[in-house]
PDB file of C-alpha atoms in Angstrom:
ATOM      1  CA  MET A   1      -1.246  -6.029  29.391  1.00  0.00           C
ATOM      2  CA  PRO A   2      -0.285  -4.540  25.980  1.00  0.00           C
ATOM      3  CA  ARG A   3      -0.223  -6.970  23.056  1.00  0.00           C
ATOM      4  CA  ALA A   4       3.264  -8.331  22.317  1.00  0.00           C
ATOM      5  CA  GLY A   5       4.951  -6.269  19.631  1.00  0.00           C
ATOM      6  CA  LEU A   6       2.503  -3.416  19.981  1.00  0.00           C
ATOM      7  CA  ALA A   7       4.108  -0.196  21.198  1.00  0.00           C
ATOM      8  CA  PRO A   8       3.238   3.481  20.880  1.00  0.00           C
ATOM      9  CA  ALA A   9       5.518   3.879  17.851  1.00  0.00           C
ATOM     10  CA  THR A  10       3.881   0.876  16.171  1.00  0.00           C
ATOM     11  CA  VAL A  11       0.410   2.251  16.829  1.00  0.00           C
ATOM     12  CA  VAL A  12       1.366   5.691  15.489  1.00  0.00           C
ATOM     13  CA  ALA A  13       3.010   4.203  12.382  1.00  0.00           C
ATOM     14  CA  ALA A  14      -0.108   2.142  11.711  1.00  0.00           C
ATOM     15  CA  GLY A  15      -2.259   5.232  12.304  1.00  0.00           C
ATOM     16  CA  ALA A  16      -0.170   7.265   9.863  1.00  0.00           C
ATOM     17  CA  ALA A  17      -0.454   4.569   7.193  1.00  0.00           C
ATOM     18  CA  LEU A  18      -4.197   4.296   7.795  1.00  0.00           C
ATOM     19  CA  ALA A  19      -4.598   8.086   7.584  1.00  0.00           C
ATOM     20  CA  ASP A  20      -2.891   7.938   4.180  1.00  0.00           C
ATOM     21  CA  ASP A  21      -5.253   5.161   3.092  1.00  0.00           C
ATOM     22  CA  VAL A  22      -8.577   6.565   4.318  1.00  0.00           C
ATOM     23  CA  GLY A  23      -7.839  10.256   4.940  1.00  0.00           C
ATOM     24  CA  LEU A  24      -7.141  11.878   8.282  1.00  0.00           C
ATOM     25  CA  ALA A  25     -10.784  12.918   8.694  1.00  0.00           C
ATOM     26  CA  ASN A  26     -11.822   9.255   8.458  1.00  0.00           C
ATOM     27  CA  LEU A  27      -9.171   7.911  10.835  1.00  0.00           C
ATOM     28  CA  THR A  28     -10.793   6.577  13.987  1.00  0.00           C
ATOM     29  CA  MET A  29      -9.541   4.633  16.942  1.00  0.00           C
ATOM     30  CA  GLY A  30     -11.897   1.811  15.938  1.00  0.00           C
ATOM     31  CA  LEU A  31     -10.448   1.553  12.428  1.00  0.00           C
ATOM     32  CA  LEU A  32      -6.936   1.670  13.833  1.00  0.00           C
ATOM     33  CA  ALA A  33      -7.690  -1.050  16.365  1.00  0.00           C
ATOM     34  CA  GLU A  34      -8.978  -3.225  13.548  1.00  0.00           C
ATOM     35  CA  ARG A  35      -5.824  -2.507  11.508  1.00  0.00           C
ATOM     36  CA  VAL A  36      -3.460  -3.537  14.335  1.00  0.00           C
ATOM     37  CA  GLY A  37      -5.612  -6.464  15.460  1.00  0.00           C
ATOM     38  CA  VAL A  38      -6.702  -5.343  18.906  1.00  0.00           C
ATOM     39  CA  ARG A  39      -9.867  -4.118  20.533  1.00  0.00           C
ATOM     40  CA  THR A  40     -10.277  -0.347  20.607  1.00  0.00           C
ATOM     41  CA  PRO A  41      -9.771   0.022  24.396  1.00  0.00           C
ATOM     42  CA  SER A  42      -6.359  -1.648  24.026  1.00  0.00           C
ATOM     43  CA  LEU A  43      -5.097   1.310  21.964  1.00  0.00           C
ATOM     44  CA  TYR A  44      -5.449   3.578  25.000  1.00  0.00           C
ATOM     45  CA  LYS A  45      -2.484   1.776  26.571  1.00  0.00           C
ATOM     46  CA  HIS A  46      -0.365   3.284  23.793  1.00  0.00           C
ATOM     47  CA  VAL A  47      -1.987   6.632  22.940  1.00  0.00           C
ATOM     48  CA  ASP A  48      -4.261   8.911  24.960  1.00  0.00           C
ATOM     49  CA  GLY A  49      -6.988   9.093  22.330  1.00  0.00           C
ATOM     50  CA  GLN A  50      -7.692  10.499  18.875  1.00  0.00           C
ATOM     51  CA  GLU A  51      -6.152  13.918  19.523  1.00  0.00           C
ATOM     52  CA  ASP A  52      -2.954  12.395  20.909  1.00  0.00           C
ATOM     53  CA  LEU A  53      -2.788   9.998  17.967  1.00  0.00           C
ATOM     54  CA  ASN A  54      -3.221  12.850  15.471  1.00  0.00           C
ATOM     55  CA  ARG A  55      -0.522  14.937  17.200  1.00  0.00           C
ATOM     56  CA  ARG A  56       1.889  12.017  17.130  1.00  0.00           C
ATOM     57  CA  ILE A  57       1.119  11.377  13.462  1.00  0.00           C
ATOM     58  CA  ALA A  58       1.796  15.067  12.791  1.00  0.00           C
ATOM     59  CA  ALA A  59       5.190  14.862  14.518  1.00  0.00           C
ATOM     60  CA  VAL A  60       6.094  11.762  12.498  1.00  0.00           C
ATOM     61  CA  ALA A  61       4.991  13.439   9.273  1.00  0.00           C
ATOM     62  CA  LEU A  62       6.969  16.598   9.986  1.00  0.00           C
ATOM     63  CA  GLY A  63      10.046  14.503  10.716  1.00  0.00           C
ATOM     64  CA  GLU A  64       9.632  12.482   7.539  1.00  0.00           C
ATOM     65  CA  ALA A  65       9.122  15.629   5.467  1.00  0.00           C
ATOM     66  CA  ALA A  66      12.162  17.251   7.102  1.00  0.00           C
ATOM     67  CA  ASP A  67      14.255  14.178   6.276  1.00  0.00           C
ATOM     68  CA  ALA A  68      13.049  14.135   2.668  1.00  0.00           C
ATOM     69  CA  VAL A  69      13.640  17.839   2.074  1.00  0.00           C
ATOM     70  CA  GLY A  70      16.936  17.839   3.984  1.00  0.00           C
ATOM     71  CA  ARG A  71      18.300  14.924   1.939  1.00  0.00           C
ATOM     72  CA  ALA A  72      17.097  16.490  -1.294  1.00  0.00           C
ATOM     73  CA  VAL A  73      18.857  19.829  -0.824  1.00  0.00           C
ATOM     74  CA  GLN A  74      22.245  18.464   0.246  1.00  0.00           C
ATOM     75  CA  GLY A  75      24.927  19.678  -2.118  1.00  0.00           C
ATOM     76  CA  TYR A  76      22.653  22.141  -3.907  1.00  0.00           C
ATOM     77  CA  ALA A  77      22.261  25.903  -3.764  1.00  0.00           C
ATOM     78  CA  GLY A  78      20.058  28.528  -5.355  1.00  0.00           C
ATOM     79  CA  ARG A  79      17.524  27.367  -7.906  1.00  0.00           C
ATOM     80  CA  ASP A  80      18.771  23.770  -7.740  1.00  0.00           C
ATOM     81  CA  ALA A  81      18.192  23.659  -3.974  1.00  0.00           C
ATOM     82  CA  LEU A  82      14.788  25.289  -4.378  1.00  0.00           C
ATOM     83  CA  ALA A  83      13.765  22.757  -7.023  1.00  0.00           C
ATOM     84  CA  ALA A  84      15.049  19.810  -4.979  1.00  0.00           C
ATOM     85  CA  ALA A  85      13.244  20.980  -1.830  1.00  0.00           C
ATOM     86  CA  ALA A  86       9.990  21.721  -3.632  1.00  0.00           C
ATOM     87  CA  ARG A  87       9.989  18.382  -5.456  1.00  0.00           C
ATOM     88  CA  ALA A  88      10.774  16.438  -2.285  1.00  0.00           C
ATOM     89  CA  PHE A  89       8.063  18.234  -0.321  1.00  0.00           C
ATOM     90  CA  ARG A  90       5.512  17.737  -3.088  1.00  0.00           C
ATOM     91  CA  ALA A  91       6.359  14.037  -3.367  1.00  0.00           C
ATOM     92  CA  PHE A  92       5.962  13.608   0.389  1.00  0.00           C
ATOM     93  CA  VAL A  93       2.557  15.302   0.480  1.00  0.00           C
ATOM     94  CA  VAL A  94       1.245  13.427  -2.563  1.00  0.00           C
ATOM     95  CA  GLU A  95       2.480  10.063  -1.232  1.00  0.00           C
ATOM     96  CA  HIS A  96       1.312  10.725   2.345  1.00  0.00           C
ATOM     97  CA  PRO A  97      -1.762  12.967   2.204  1.00  0.00           C
ATOM     98  CA  GLY A  98      -3.322  11.716   5.439  1.00  0.00           C
ATOM     99  CA  ARG A  99      -0.299  12.091   7.645  1.00  0.00           C
ATOM    100  CA  TYR A 100       0.517  15.445   6.058  1.00  0.00           C
ATOM    101  CA  ALA A 101      -3.024  16.646   6.784  1.00  0.00           C
ATOM    102  CA  ALA A 102      -2.325  15.992  10.472  1.00  0.00           C
ATOM    103  CA  THR A 103       0.361  18.706  10.410  1.00  0.00           C
ATOM    104  CA  ILE A 104      -1.987  21.517   9.417  1.00  0.00           C
ATOM    105  CA  GLY A 105      -3.073  23.760  12.262  1.00  0.00           C
ATOM    106  CA  VAL A 106      -1.636  21.659  15.074  1.00  0.00           C
ATOM    107  CA  GLU A 107       0.264  23.728  17.638  1.00  0.00           C
ATOM    108  CA  PRO A 108       3.192  22.552  19.746  1.00  0.00           C
ATOM    109  CA  SER A 109       2.713  22.685  23.498  1.00  0.00           C
ATOM    110  CA  GLY A 110       6.248  23.981  24.033  1.00  0.00           C
ATOM    111  CA  PRO A 111       9.761  24.061  22.588  1.00  0.00           C
ATOM    112  CA  ASP A 112      10.486  20.418  23.493  1.00  0.00           C
ATOM    113  CA  ASP A 113       7.228  19.089  22.049  1.00  0.00           C
ATOM    114  CA  PRO A 114       8.105  16.688  19.196  1.00  0.00           C
ATOM    115  CA  LEU A 115       5.893  18.841  16.975  1.00  0.00           C
ATOM    116  CA  ALA A 116       8.114  21.870  17.649  1.00  0.00           C
ATOM    117  CA  VAL A 117      11.321  19.890  17.200  1.00  0.00           C
ATOM    118  CA  GLU A 118      10.256  18.374  13.876  1.00  0.00           C
ATOM    119  CA  SER A 119       8.736  21.650  12.650  1.00  0.00           C
ATOM    120  CA  ARG A 120      12.063  23.378  13.264  1.00  0.00           C
ATOM    121  CA  ARG A 121      13.879  20.656  11.319  1.00  0.00           C
ATOM    122  CA  LEU A 122      11.580  21.147   8.318  1.00  0.00           C
ATOM    123  CA  LEU A 123      11.849  24.911   8.606  1.00  0.00           C
ATOM    124  CA  ASP A 124      15.653  24.612   8.774  1.00  0.00           C
ATOM    125  CA  ALA A 125      15.663  22.565   5.573  1.00  0.00           C
ATOM    126  CA  PHE A 126      13.736  25.286   3.738  1.00  0.00           C
ATOM    127  CA  THR A 127      15.830  28.006   5.388  1.00  0.00           C
ATOM    128  CA  SER A 128      18.930  26.378   3.911  1.00  0.00           C
ATOM    129  CA  VAL A 129      17.353  26.844   0.474  1.00  0.00           C
ATOM    130  CA  LEU A 130      17.073  30.580   1.076  1.00  0.00           C
ATOM    131  CA  ARG A 131      20.815  30.871   1.774  1.00  0.00           C
ATOM    132  CA  GLY A 132      21.354  30.605  -1.972  1.00  0.00           C
ATOM    133  CA  TYR A 133      19.448  33.854  -2.446  1.00  0.00           C
ATOM    134  CA  ARG A 134      20.354  37.323  -1.177  1.00  0.00           C
ATOM    135  CA  ILE A 135      17.391  37.795   1.108  1.00  0.00           C
ATOM    136  CA  ASP A 136      17.483  40.327   3.908  1.00  0.00           C
ATOM    137  CA  GLU A 137      17.053  38.777   7.315  1.00  0.00           C
ATOM    138  CA  SER A 138      13.961  40.951   7.789  1.00  0.00           C
ATOM    139  CA  ASP A 139      12.377  39.228   4.758  1.00  0.00           C
ATOM    140  CA  ALA A 140      13.311  35.639   5.669  1.00  0.00           C
ATOM    141  CA  ASP A 141      10.002  34.849   7.403  1.00  0.00           C
ATOM    142  CA  HIS A 142       8.066  36.242   4.464  1.00  0.00           C
ATOM    143  CA  ALA A 143      10.123  34.199   2.003  1.00  0.00           C
ATOM    144  CA  LEU A 144       9.599  31.017   4.044  1.00  0.00           C
ATOM    145  CA  ARG A 145       5.850  31.619   4.208  1.00  0.00           C
ATOM    146  CA  MET A 146       5.763  32.208   0.470  1.00  0.00           C
ATOM    147  CA  LEU A 147       7.625  28.949  -0.198  1.00  0.00           C
ATOM    148  CA  ARG A 148       5.391  27.033   2.175  1.00  0.00           C
ATOM    149  CA  SER A 149       2.265  28.491   0.618  1.00  0.00           C
ATOM    150  CA  LEU A 150       3.362  27.649  -2.907  1.00  0.00           C
ATOM    151  CA  CYS A 151       4.543  24.130  -2.109  1.00  0.00           C
ATOM    152  CA  HIS A 152       1.711  23.300   0.277  1.00  0.00           C
ATOM    153  CA  GLY A 153      -0.977  24.680  -1.977  1.00  0.00           C
ATOM    154  CA  PHE A 154       0.200  22.879  -5.078  1.00  0.00           C
ATOM    155  CA  ALA A 155       0.888  19.569  -3.339  1.00  0.00           C
ATOM    156  CA  ALA A 156      -2.362  19.597  -1.343  1.00  0.00           C
ATOM    157  CA  LEU A 157      -4.390  20.342  -4.469  1.00  0.00           C
ATOM    158  CA  GLN A 158      -2.620  17.587  -6.378  1.00  0.00           C
ATOM    159  CA  ALA A 159      -3.098  15.083  -3.525  1.00  0.00           C
ATOM    160  CA  ALA A 160      -6.819  15.911  -3.524  1.00  0.00           C
ATOM    161  CA  ASN A 161      -7.023  15.466  -7.316  1.00  0.00           C
ATOM    162  CA  GLY A 162      -7.629  19.172  -7.689  1.00  0.00           C
ATOM    163  CA  PHE A 163      -5.970  19.523 -11.101  1.00  0.00           C
ATOM    164  CA  GLN A 164      -8.452  17.945 -13.467  1.00  0.00           C
ATOM    165  CA  TRP A 165      -7.662  19.677 -16.712  1.00  0.00           C
ATOM    166  CA  SER A 166      -5.370  18.689 -19.541  1.00  0.00           C
ATOM    167  CA  ALA A 167      -2.177  20.611 -18.708  1.00  0.00           C
ATOM    168  CA  ASP A 168       0.636  18.391 -17.430  1.00  0.00           C
ATOM    169  CA  VAL A 169       0.858  18.669 -13.628  1.00  0.00           C
ATOM    170  CA  ASP A 170       4.633  18.128 -13.560  1.00  0.00           C
ATOM    171  CA  GLU A 171       5.107  20.873 -16.125  1.00  0.00           C
ATOM    172  CA  SER A 172       2.948  23.197 -14.028  1.00  0.00           C
ATOM    173  CA  PHE A 173       5.035  22.411 -10.956  1.00  0.00           C
ATOM    174  CA  GLU A 174       8.257  23.200 -12.801  1.00  0.00           C
ATOM    175  CA  TRP A 175       6.648  26.496 -13.830  1.00  0.00           C
ATOM    176  CA  LEU A 176       5.905  27.173 -10.143  1.00  0.00           C
ATOM    177  CA  ILE A 177       9.561  26.494  -9.235  1.00  0.00           C
ATOM    178  CA  ALA A 178      10.774  28.867 -11.957  1.00  0.00           C
ATOM    179  CA  PHE A 179       8.295  31.502 -10.774  1.00  0.00           C
ATOM    180  CA  ALA A 180       9.463  31.211  -7.147  1.00  0.00           C
ATOM    181  CA  ASP A 181      13.111  31.310  -8.209  1.00  0.00           C
ATOM    182  CA  ARG A 182      12.581  34.508 -10.224  1.00  0.00           C
ATOM    183  CA  GLY A 183      10.771  36.088  -7.292  1.00  0.00           C
ATOM    184  CA  LEU A 184      13.442  35.150  -4.769  1.00  0.00           C
ATOM    185  CA  ARG A 185      16.220  36.426  -7.042  1.00  0.00           C
ATOM    186  CA  THR A 186      14.558  39.836  -7.371  1.00  0.00           C
ATOM    187  CA  LEU A 187      14.322  40.486  -3.622  1.00  0.00           C
TER     188      LEU A 187
END
């Protein structure tokens, strides 16, 4: 019988928080069981194992990132929307490095997979940013990949403490936004 108050969503939320604390690579079912106060075998009543847990964490993270970026861009267009989206995405990755790491390289099993649904929501939020620029439809995928690469790369490096020199990180990020804006405006 599952422990009272323990449900799949509770287990996944605790797993996501633990991944942020210890890193996704260090997240184990044993550590999670300890965190939620059950024995490890009890977790298997709620998730099908480590891979299932990681996939569910990825879906949660994509949804949270989509919410953050979507809220940030509301009412903005062009450079303002780009800056709002980039800042929101960066803040999410820096605040939640473990759960964000779960999103990298995981593939949806089909169009109704929560991973696919939440990925589309995040993609839609960034696509709305591109509406403020005159980008040919044939270039939209390239523009989205460029934005993802810039935002992901910067945020992942910052989350991993990869900027260890004296230049202000926030100033560098604003430079990145200006750079992306100039590039998108010239297409």
